[in-house]
């Protein structure tokens, strides 16, 4: 015997009777002249079901706009960060700034970034 079937029928009957009660309550309040109570309850129920969907959609939109996935310019470790926020690389600890969808090194104002060039001894003697 399947034990889940009676529960399923009971849940369906419960949902049907609940909505029927809600409908009868609405008709009763409308006939008495308190239809605004039913309308406000209806709006409240609709808001309860629609508000989470709107909130989830908004959070997903915000995350897609502000999450940046890139690699550290120093060590090449790939990770995710928030746009327009300064942070540190979790692998090497380098301070990083996230702008334009990419990670950039945070360089202090009085620092000059140079590339080392190897000069041969023969070139200096000439
Ligand atoms: Zn790094």
Tab-separated table of N, CA, C and O and ligand atoms in Angstrom, residues 72-77 79 89-94 96, ligand 1:
chain	number	residue	atom	x	y	z
A	72	UNK	N	44.772	37.685	-10.295
A	72	UNK	CA	45.673	38.631	-9.639
A	72	UNK	C	46.785	39.005	-10.621
A	72	UNK	O	47.394	38.115	-11.225
A	73	UNK	N	47.080	40.317	-10.808
A	73	UNK	CA	48.133	40.701	-11.754
A	73	UNK	C	49.528	40.331	-11.272
A	73	UNK	O	50.463	40.327	-12.055
A	74	UNK	N	49.674	39.980	-9.988
A	74	UNK	CA	51.003	39.643	-9.453
A	74	UNK	C	51.255	38.141	-9.535
A	74	UNK	O	52.247	37.695	-10.100
A	75	UNK	N	50.342	37.353	-8.980
A	75	UNK	CA	50.603	35.911	-8.893
A	75	UNK	C	49.732	35.087	-9.843
A	75	UNK	O	49.970	33.902	-10.014
A	76	UNK	N	48.719	35.707	-10.447
A	76	UNK	CA	47.894	34.978	-11.407
A	76	UNK	C	46.814	34.117	-10.788
A	76	UNK	O	46.174	33.329	-11.485
A	77	UNK	N	46.579	34.258	-9.488
A	77	UNK	CA	45.552	33.471	-8.801
A	77	UNK	C	44.170	34.033	-9.146
A	77	UNK	O	43.915	35.221	-8.974
A	79	UNK	N	40.256	34.724	-8.647
A	79	UNK	CA	39.242	34.771	-7.594
A	79	UNK	C	38.195	35.825	-7.954
A	79	UNK	O	38.304	36.520	-8.960
A	89	UNK	N	44.723	40.170	-2.444
A	89	UNK	CA	44.726	38.861	-3.082
A	89	UNK	C	44.783	37.802	-1.986
A	89	UNK	O	45.635	37.886	-1.099
A	90	UNK	N	43.887	36.809	-2.007
A	90	UNK	CA	43.920	35.782	-0.957
A	90	UNK	C	45.141	34.878	-1.057
A	90	UNK	O	45.473	34.192	-0.098
A	91	UNK	N	45.820	34.879	-2.187
A	91	UNK	CA	46.980	34.001	-2.359
A	91	UNK	C	48.279	34.681	-1.938
A	91	UNK	O	49.019	34.156	-1.121
A	92	UNK	N	48.561	35.892	-2.481
A	92	UNK	CA	49.853	36.531	-2.212
A	92	UNK	C	49.737	37.753	-1.304
A	92	UNK	O	50.746	38.273	-0.860
A	93	UNK	N	48.533	38.242	-1.005
A	93	UNK	CA	48.356	39.367	-0.096
A	93	UNK	C	48.584	40.718	-0.729
A	93	UNK	O	48.611	41.728	-0.029
A	94	UNK	N	48.733	40.785	-2.033
A	94	UNK	CA	48.952	42.051	-2.735
A	94	UNK	C	47.681	42.906	-2.657
A	94	UNK	O	46.590	42.421	-2.956
A	96	UNK	N	44.846	45.080	-3.932
A	96	UNK	CA	44.301	45.176	-5.286
A	96	UNK	C	43.100	46.101	-5.307
A	96	UNK	O	42.367	46.232	-4.337
B	1	LIG	ZN1	48.083	37.443	-5.921
